[in-house]
């Protein structure tokens, strides 16, 4: 059993550990490889501009995250081709299907990047070029393997000319058209071959070598060697399917419906989750993961134990269908809470419209479990994860609940992720993220940013002002962008750009997005006018941060557009994070 995982960064510990395993495989399987080439692997992933190629590393991992094999490809987005640099299994592993699975995944990636084809080098199966019988036998086996996928050497050129006359086994340049019937034109091939030789081997090639090889490509279209080993046609690569390792991890709260308040005016209803999920399932962008159970200690790390104990006890004492609404608040004496639980609600709550009922604690605890499950997938190497939870959490402060929120799922997840390094929380709900602000106000490791309606007209009214910037060690680590009652989408995007600039300055290891969809036009709790296309652009702007990103659902109450706006946001986020076009997923959402 193994899973294939894409690594395009070395920014979290699980990725760095996998890269170290890959470097060990390189040393074991390619003993002639220079140590400087082994050690530069993390830098290749980190700095594509330096190498003029974007490196993508695929690892095949066992149940204990041990790397059993890997494939490294280089993508040249300026020339639309991919180059397979290495593919190898760990020494001693044979017949496990790892090589085939990795190569199929590489082909799928190259196709999804709209490459003209996949290029790579393979040692020759010609006895005149490979004089040692044992090596020749291995070369034949490799070329037979690749031929099964339709990849064959380019012929009629000088590519296999050795750098030095005495060199043995000069490599063929192999071309995989990825199932396309389109022929490779000479001009395209010359440009790609020059790029491969200059970007990969420029420092090693003798003067005039590259020009000589490029000039030898004269056939138009380029000649590809006829099949020698495999006669059947290879299966075409499906370009529109998103591979499992690039899908957004989706964790849906499975106990949200038990917290169903039928009271008039309670907009935080279970249909919200169904509305979003229905639209997300019309795309190939998501991979569903079941929520796990987590210890209550994660909640106690963020919330006052007295609040947690009160909610558990108060909810357990209520009859099914009954609710308590806070209505007495301790303005003068906050030190002596009433003994009666119903009267004590106002001691812990910040408003009069957030009810306590029999299932509120269970539903809120399960929302935390979902957020922590999604956060754990980020720790394990997922690039994007989405906790689709209900009830929301961003109004829950350390010692109080309110705004339909009981426990701050996003803050709890952010604290969990802070073990990896600095975290940024970006709250995109229409209402101020007062809970994040209160919880992290004195911490510098967690940057909290909220873009929201100004508190002079928007809930929670008493926080969210621009001058609230943190205190102590946290001074400057809390940033509020209170905006007018009416704004244009372009103005919103200007403010979002400012927020993202501040996140870049913070240099976080991970990002947590508190996603409110109540910024949409005609939302019953907001006054702004964002449309689906605006959510697409905003998602893309966030994705360009290129950070491991956890999204936790907060508000959004117009069920007619809720799912569509969510789908557009994630299409933009995903496309920017992976450098791919989102148009096909928007179209897929309409057609399915």
XYZ file of C-alpha atoms in Angstrom:
592
model
C 0.000 0.000 0.000
C 1.269 3.443 -0.873
C -0.044 6.872 -1.736
C 1.358 9.377 -4.187
C 1.763 12.927 -2.956
C 2.764 16.046 -4.854
C 5.430 18.277 -3.324
C 6.065 21.636 -4.899
C 7.421 23.257 -1.718
C 9.507 22.411 1.326
C 7.595 24.676 3.695
C 6.253 22.139 6.232
C 8.039 19.403 8.213
C 6.330 16.451 6.460
C 7.506 17.774 3.098
C 11.045 18.380 4.322
C 11.201 14.832 5.704
C 10.000 13.385 2.385
C 12.584 15.415 0.472
C 15.328 14.069 2.743
C 14.161 10.506 1.928
C 14.258 11.319 -1.790
C 17.812 12.607 -1.446
C 18.795 9.289 0.154
C 17.241 7.400 -2.783
C 19.145 9.611 -5.230
C 22.409 8.810 -3.478
C 21.646 5.084 -3.475
C 20.298 4.701 -7.002
C 22.493 7.252 -8.791
C 25.959 6.887 -7.217
C 27.589 8.910 -10.013
C 25.358 11.902 -9.213
C 27.238 14.798 -7.687
C 26.374 15.632 -4.088
C 25.782 19.257 -5.072
C 23.003 18.061 -7.406
C 21.440 16.041 -4.583
C 21.562 18.902 -2.105
C 20.037 21.457 -4.481
C 16.673 19.635 -4.576
C 14.950 21.785 -1.901
C 16.240 24.903 -3.648
C 14.816 23.668 -6.960
C 11.368 23.435 -5.406
C 11.742 26.773 -3.664
C 13.173 28.936 -6.436
C 11.905 28.215 -9.986
C 13.203 31.549 -11.276
C 16.788 30.606 -10.450
C 16.576 27.347 -12.415
C 14.218 28.668 -15.120
C 12.093 25.577 -14.523
C 9.310 24.861 -12.042
C 10.110 21.606 -10.233
C 7.396 19.240 -9.028
C 8.250 16.262 -6.846
C 5.954 13.242 -6.558
C 6.621 10.794 -3.741
C 5.142 7.343 -3.221
C 4.760 6.974 0.544
C 3.988 3.940 2.662
C 1.618 3.876 5.672
C 4.303 5.366 7.933
C 5.191 8.126 5.455
C 8.358 6.345 4.369
C 9.201 7.268 0.786
C 9.316 4.172 -1.406
C 9.837 5.944 -4.705
C 9.734 9.325 -6.366
C 9.515 11.178 -9.659
C 10.842 14.695 -10.265
C 9.547 16.671 -13.228
C 10.415 20.147 -14.447
C 7.724 22.317 -16.001
C 8.601 25.150 -18.368
C 5.432 27.285 -18.400
C 6.963 29.688 -20.912
C 7.384 26.888 -23.471
C 4.560 24.542 -22.388
C 6.555 21.360 -21.916
C 7.476 19.044 -19.054
C 10.771 17.227 -18.539
C 11.035 14.098 -16.396
C 14.291 14.486 -14.500
C 14.278 11.385 -12.286
C 12.029 8.454 -11.507
C 13.247 5.797 -9.085
C 12.233 3.391 -6.340
C 14.027 2.808 -3.086
C 16.733 0.149 -3.284
C 15.365 -3.328 -2.700
C 11.781 -2.478 -3.735
C 10.740 -4.277 -6.921
C 7.468 -5.404 -8.402
C 5.331 -3.139 -6.195
C 3.898 -1.133 -9.068
C 5.476 2.058 -7.760
C 7.286 2.961 -10.992
C 4.153 2.515 -13.105
C 1.978 4.478 -10.685
C 4.489 7.323 -10.524
C 4.863 7.506 -14.290
C 1.107 7.544 -14.822
C 0.842 10.345 -12.271
C 3.599 12.299 -14.033
C 1.804 11.913 -17.372
C -1.435 13.088 -15.800
C 0.300 16.151 -14.367
C 1.960 17.019 -17.664
C -1.391 16.712 -19.440
C -3.180 18.876 -16.868
C -0.526 21.563 -17.412
C -1.449 21.583 -21.124
C 2.059 20.491 -22.098
C 2.886 19.718 -25.725
C 4.374 16.535 -24.329
C 6.618 14.957 -21.743
C 10.337 14.749 -22.552
C 13.052 12.777 -20.778
C 16.338 11.016 -21.359
C 16.754 7.261 -21.469
C 19.959 5.290 -21.996
C 20.200 3.619 -25.423
C 19.220 0.089 -26.431
C 21.723 0.114 -29.296
C 24.754 -2.191 -28.677
C 26.937 0.302 -30.568
C 26.117 2.955 -27.956
C 25.841 0.751 -24.864
C 28.732 -1.687 -24.844
C 28.216 -3.451 -21.486
C 25.673 -6.302 -21.883
C 24.203 -5.956 -18.386
C 23.607 -2.201 -18.810
C 22.198 -2.757 -22.289
C 19.713 -5.246 -20.850
C 18.548 -2.660 -18.287
C 18.239 -0.011 -20.993
C 16.040 -2.296 -23.092
C 13.786 -2.952 -20.087
C 13.360 0.772 -19.431
C 12.555 1.622 -23.048
C 10.086 -1.279 -23.192
C 8.382 0.104 -20.066
C 8.019 3.610 -21.467
C 6.953 2.363 -24.874
C 3.949 0.804 -23.184
C 2.755 4.345 -22.521
C 3.479 5.573 -26.048
C 6.811 7.220 -25.184
C 9.555 6.552 -27.759
C 12.917 8.107 -28.717
C 13.178 11.005 -31.145
C 15.288 9.906 -34.126
C 17.256 11.596 -36.893
C 19.040 14.104 -34.649
C 22.393 14.423 -32.919
C 20.900 14.480 -29.409
C 22.655 11.221 -28.463
C 26.050 12.663 -29.382
C 28.258 12.143 -26.288
C 29.737 15.208 -24.609
C 33.143 13.496 -24.869
C 34.075 10.982 -27.592
C 35.033 8.346 -25.033
C 31.671 8.510 -23.159
C 29.498 5.392 -23.198
C 25.676 5.300 -23.087
C 24.801 8.747 -24.479
C 21.076 9.153 -23.798
C 18.190 9.218 -26.222
C 15.705 12.051 -25.943
C 12.354 10.325 -25.448
C 9.036 12.000 -26.268
C 5.673 11.076 -24.747
C 2.816 12.794 -26.631
C 0.466 12.024 -23.709
C -2.003 10.273 -25.962
C -2.326 13.166 -28.383
C -2.324 12.487 -32.126
C -0.820 15.908 -32.795
C 2.677 15.679 -34.328
C 5.675 17.465 -32.814
C 6.794 20.249 -35.128
C 10.499 20.848 -35.787
C 10.439 24.470 -34.644
C 8.800 23.489 -31.348
C 11.289 20.654 -30.854
C 14.290 22.912 -31.524
C 13.066 25.434 -28.954
C 12.434 22.752 -26.332
C 15.721 20.916 -26.909
C 17.642 24.174 -26.592
C 15.826 24.918 -23.329
C 16.588 21.436 -21.952
C 20.275 21.593 -22.819
C 20.791 25.185 -21.668
C 18.758 25.009 -18.462
C 19.819 21.520 -17.413
C 23.324 21.112 -18.830
C 24.487 24.554 -19.938
C 27.532 24.569 -17.684
C 28.671 21.092 -18.806
C 28.242 21.303 -22.589
C 31.371 22.152 -24.632
C 31.261 25.270 -26.867
C 29.068 24.828 -29.915
C 27.541 21.559 -28.687
C 24.051 22.919 -28.045
C 23.892 24.765 -31.374
C 25.005 21.611 -33.217
C 22.350 19.428 -31.580
C 19.567 21.968 -32.124
C 20.533 22.486 -35.776
C 20.332 18.732 -36.386
C 16.562 18.740 -35.842
C 15.454 19.075 -39.477
C 12.563 16.671 -39.984
C 9.168 18.393 -39.810
C 7.285 16.915 -38.102
C 9.951 15.349 -35.944
C 10.513 11.629 -36.484
C 9.628 9.357 -33.572
C 11.050 5.836 -33.515
C 8.623 3.095 -34.527
C 7.512 0.735 -31.726
C 9.961 -2.098 -31.041
C 8.555 -3.787 -27.974
C 4.857 -2.941 -27.530
C 2.272 -3.032 -30.290
C -0.899 -2.012 -28.496
C -2.032 1.586 -28.399
C -1.499 3.341 -25.047
C -4.488 4.636 -23.120
C -5.037 8.385 -23.539
C -4.425 10.649 -20.574
C -7.573 12.258 -19.187
C -6.672 15.920 -18.938
C -9.810 17.095 -17.155
C -9.529 14.853 -14.068
C -7.888 16.320 -10.970
C -5.495 13.775 -9.367
C -6.221 12.822 -5.770
C -3.057 14.454 -4.423
C -4.061 17.836 -5.922
C -7.662 17.809 -4.749
C -8.843 19.995 -1.912
C -9.353 17.955 1.252
C -13.017 18.381 2.202
C -14.158 17.651 5.753
C -17.906 18.069 6.263
C -19.419 18.245 9.721
C -21.594 15.174 10.127
C -23.505 16.309 13.217
C -24.478 19.840 12.241
C -28.144 19.020 11.538
C -28.813 18.101 15.177
C -28.405 21.802 15.965
C -31.539 22.887 14.113
C -33.178 25.942 15.648
C -36.625 26.538 14.157
C -37.144 29.913 15.805
C -38.122 32.762 13.519
C -35.194 34.820 12.292
C -32.579 32.116 12.949
C -30.801 32.111 9.573
C -28.026 29.708 10.590
C -29.936 26.654 9.297
C -28.759 23.177 8.173
C -29.717 23.845 4.547
C -26.621 26.055 4.259
C -24.326 23.013 4.333
C -26.413 21.162 1.754
C -26.465 24.196 -0.541
C -22.679 24.456 -0.523
C -22.024 20.728 -0.749
C -24.352 20.306 -3.728
C -22.293 22.757 -5.792
C -18.905 21.448 -4.679
C -19.855 17.913 -5.718
C -20.369 19.136 -9.283
C -16.619 19.616 -9.691
C -13.589 17.315 -9.482
C -11.748 19.636 -7.109
C -12.492 17.943 -3.785
C -11.506 14.793 -1.915
C -13.824 13.921 0.960
C -12.223 12.925 4.264
C -14.185 11.748 7.301
C -13.865 13.872 10.469
C -11.828 12.433 13.311
C -12.354 12.774 17.047
C -9.971 15.105 18.894
C -9.396 15.619 22.589
C -11.089 18.539 24.301
C -7.646 19.815 25.255
C -7.466 21.542 21.859
C -10.501 23.641 22.794
C -9.148 24.324 26.285
C -5.929 25.645 24.767
C -7.994 28.494 23.275
C -11.159 28.903 25.366
C -11.622 29.500 29.095
C -12.391 26.139 30.762
C -15.282 27.779 32.625
C -16.990 28.628 29.312
C -16.520 25.073 28.039
C -17.851 23.520 31.241
C -20.847 25.868 31.301
C -21.859 25.108 27.713
C -21.586 21.364 28.256
C -23.653 21.442 31.458
C -26.236 23.964 30.257
C -26.852 22.089 26.995
C -27.086 18.707 28.718
C -29.757 20.001 31.118
C -32.101 21.218 28.382
C -35.003 19.216 26.968
C -35.150 18.391 23.242
C -36.467 21.327 21.238
C -35.968 23.835 24.052
C -33.646 26.830 23.838
C -32.226 29.431 26.191
C -31.632 32.932 24.878
C -29.393 35.191 26.979
C -31.286 38.203 28.274
C -29.580 39.301 31.519
C -26.038 40.678 31.210
C -23.648 41.439 34.127
C -22.588 44.985 33.303
C -22.012 46.033 36.925
C -20.733 42.844 38.532
C -19.061 40.323 36.271
C -17.310 38.471 39.088
C -20.266 36.556 40.546
C -22.227 34.627 37.936
C -25.744 33.450 38.915
C -26.154 29.874 40.088
C -29.083 29.173 37.769
C -27.811 28.074 34.358
C -30.458 29.899 32.259
C -29.651 33.215 33.963
C -25.944 32.576 33.631
C -26.132 32.515 29.786
C -25.656 36.276 29.638
C -22.491 35.952 31.705
C -20.856 34.090 28.809
C -22.676 35.463 25.773
C -22.219 38.746 23.872
C -25.717 39.033 22.381
C -29.379 38.093 22.837
C -29.928 35.983 19.711
C -27.503 33.060 20.084
C -29.437 30.216 21.731
C -28.261 27.332 23.852
C -30.094 24.081 23.198
C -29.543 20.406 23.909
C -27.298 19.806 20.886
C -25.357 23.072 20.643
C -22.337 21.741 22.542
C -22.175 18.470 20.576
C -22.532 20.234 17.214
C -19.926 22.880 18.111
C -17.482 20.244 19.365
C -17.903 18.286 16.126
C -17.240 21.433 14.091
C -13.940 21.724 15.968
C -13.171 18.081 15.161
C -13.718 18.836 11.468
C -11.471 21.892 11.514
C -8.730 19.948 13.296
C -9.090 17.043 10.839
C -8.633 19.475 7.952
C -5.708 21.148 9.739
C -4.087 17.744 10.288
C -4.269 17.070 6.547
C -2.257 20.267 6.051
C 0.305 18.964 8.559
C 0.433 15.735 6.530
C 1.157 17.607 3.298
C -2.193 18.643 1.766
C -1.945 22.018 0.044
C -5.565 23.129 0.567
C -8.176 21.834 3.008
C -11.749 22.967 3.629
C -13.682 22.426 6.852
C -17.340 22.839 5.884
C -18.694 23.291 9.383
C -21.761 24.424 11.206
C -22.181 26.144 13.628
C -19.593 28.789 12.686
C -17.005 29.999 15.165
C -15.283 33.306 14.432
C -17.362 35.351 16.917
C -16.507 33.032 19.834
C -13.947 34.729 22.062
C -11.791 33.167 24.734
C -14.390 33.613 27.478
C -17.634 34.133 25.544
C -19.860 32.858 22.763
C -22.208 34.730 20.429
C -23.072 35.479 16.817
C -24.298 31.866 16.383
C -20.761 30.770 17.412
C -19.848 28.633 20.435
C -16.266 27.445 19.881
C -13.848 29.176 17.532
C -12.984 26.323 15.174
C -10.674 28.413 12.965
C -8.724 29.757 15.951
C -8.381 26.283 17.461
C -7.079 24.983 14.124
C -4.706 27.955 13.804
C -3.281 27.250 17.253
C -2.793 23.618 16.212
C -0.969 24.716 13.042
C 1.224 27.145 14.978
C 3.343 24.143 15.991
C 4.675 24.231 12.400
C 5.590 27.928 12.505
C 3.899 31.291 12.147
C 0.235 31.385 11.083
C -1.918 34.041 9.433
C -5.702 34.143 9.847
C -7.574 35.990 7.098
C -11.221 36.589 8.009
C -13.325 37.277 4.901
C -16.712 37.258 6.613
C -18.910 40.364 6.352
C -18.782 40.635 10.165
C -15.690 41.312 12.240
C -13.728 38.285 13.432
C -13.790 39.444 17.039
C -13.058 35.938 18.311
C -9.735 35.673 16.471
C -8.819 39.161 17.612
C -9.577 38.459 21.268
C -7.855 35.078 21.356
C -4.598 36.091 19.646
C -4.443 39.777 20.640
C -1.253 39.324 22.676
C 0.488 36.851 20.344
C 2.940 37.721 17.586
C 3.106 34.266 16.001
C -0.493 34.393 14.751
C -1.352 37.350 12.531
C -5.092 38.115 12.548
C -6.628 40.144 9.712
C -10.323 40.903 9.265
C -12.079 42.640 6.354
C -15.592 43.516 7.480
C -18.415 45.999 7.669
C -17.656 48.907 9.981
C -18.778 48.284 13.585
C -20.832 51.494 13.550
C -23.474 49.526 11.591
C -22.374 45.852 11.575
C -22.292 43.159 14.257
C -20.609 42.784 16.724
C -20.604 46.629 16.968
C -18.073 46.910 19.825
C -14.935 45.651 18.051
C -13.312 45.727 14.659
C -11.992 49.283 14.671
C -8.835 50.143 12.772
C -6.907 51.256 15.846
C -7.217 47.804 17.481
C -3.733 46.532 16.597
C -2.855 44.080 19.382
C -1.025 44.555 22.631
C 2.212 43.450 24.271
C 4.011 40.922 22.086
C 1.032 41.028 19.729
C 1.238 44.744 18.975
C 0.912 45.149 15.207
C -0.258 41.553 14.717
C -3.970 42.372 14.613
C -5.216 44.292 11.590
C -8.773 45.420 10.900
C -10.159 46.750 7.645
C -13.585 48.197 8.572
C -15.358 49.133 5.323
C -18.407 51.268 4.439
C -21.934 49.943 4.182
C -21.747 50.106 0.385
C -18.576 49.224 -1.532
C -17.763 48.119 -5.066
C -16.148 44.738 -5.763
C -13.075 46.544 -7.098
C -12.713 48.458 -3.832
C -12.989 45.199 -1.915
C -10.220 43.701 -4.049
C -7.989 46.701 -3.338
C -8.400 46.126 0.394
C -7.869 42.388 -0.005
C -4.601 43.148 -1.821
C -3.474 45.228 1.174
C -4.328 42.389 3.529
C -2.428 39.872 1.408
C 0.597 42.172 1.287
C 0.607 42.255 5.085
C 0.396 38.454 5.204
C 3.432 38.186 2.926
C 5.359 40.441 5.306
C 4.430 38.145 8.195
C 5.966 35.177 6.295
C 3.668 32.539 7.781
C 4.139 28.814 7.353
C 0.382 28.271 6.988
C -2.741 30.316 6.248
C -6.201 29.945 7.780
C -9.082 31.570 5.890
C -12.304 32.182 7.828
C -14.598 32.131 4.803
C -17.785 34.139 5.106
C -20.020 34.133 2.035
C -22.266 36.820 3.501
C -20.344 39.438 1.498
C -22.518 38.392 -1.461
C -25.148 40.559 -3.076
C -28.543 40.285 -1.323
C -27.267 38.300 1.653
C -29.821 38.879 4.451
C -27.093 39.741 6.986
C -24.879 41.955 4.809
C -24.982 45.042 2.583
C -22.264 44.357 0.000
C -22.645 43.177 -3.571
C -20.029 40.540 -4.469
C -20.993 38.175 -7.299
C -19.689 34.724 -8.256
C -17.005 36.200 -10.512
C -15.774 38.332 -7.610
C -15.443 35.276 -5.376
C -13.460 33.625 -8.179
C -11.040 36.566 -8.349
C -10.771 36.827 -4.568
C -10.028 33.114 -4.266
C -7.318 33.438 -6.925
C -5.769 36.397 -5.083
C -5.538 34.321 -1.891
C -4.172 31.317 -3.805
C -1.309 33.403 -5.166
C 0.092 33.575 -1.642
C 1.240 30.013 -2.385
C 0.792 28.845 1.210
C -0.636 25.663 2.719
C -4.186 26.907 3.256
C -6.969 25.800 5.583
C -10.401 27.259 4.861
C -13.035 27.140 7.623
C -16.640 27.994 6.808
C -18.193 30.911 8.682
C -21.258 32.936 7.558
C -23.277 33.217 4.362
C -27.054 32.923 4.347
C -28.513 33.414 0.857
C -29.008 29.775 -0.089
C -29.849 30.667 -3.681
C -26.217 31.621 -4.409
C -24.321 30.209 -1.433
C -23.019 27.093 -3.183
C -22.200 28.807 -6.458
C -20.165 31.479 -4.692
C -18.302 28.838 -2.687
C -17.517 26.857 -5.854
C -16.157 29.953 -7.584
C -14.017 30.905 -4.582
C -12.412 27.466 -4.450
C -11.954 27.281 -8.225
C -9.985 30.537 -8.021
C -8.045 29.436 -4.944
C -7.114 26.072 -6.454
C -6.212 27.382 -9.893
C -3.862 30.028 -8.481
C -2.285 27.624 -5.993
C -1.479 25.098 -8.722
C -0.927 27.504 -11.606
C -3.779 26.060 -13.656
C -6.840 27.441 -15.410
C -10.081 27.418 -13.411
C -12.365 27.808 -16.429
C -12.925 24.069 -16.881
C -14.134 23.695 -13.295
C -16.512 26.613 -13.605
C -17.863 25.018 -16.793
C -18.006 21.623 -15.106
C -20.129 23.100 -12.381
C -22.642 24.311 -14.948
C -22.770 21.137 -16.973
C -22.914 18.396 -14.394
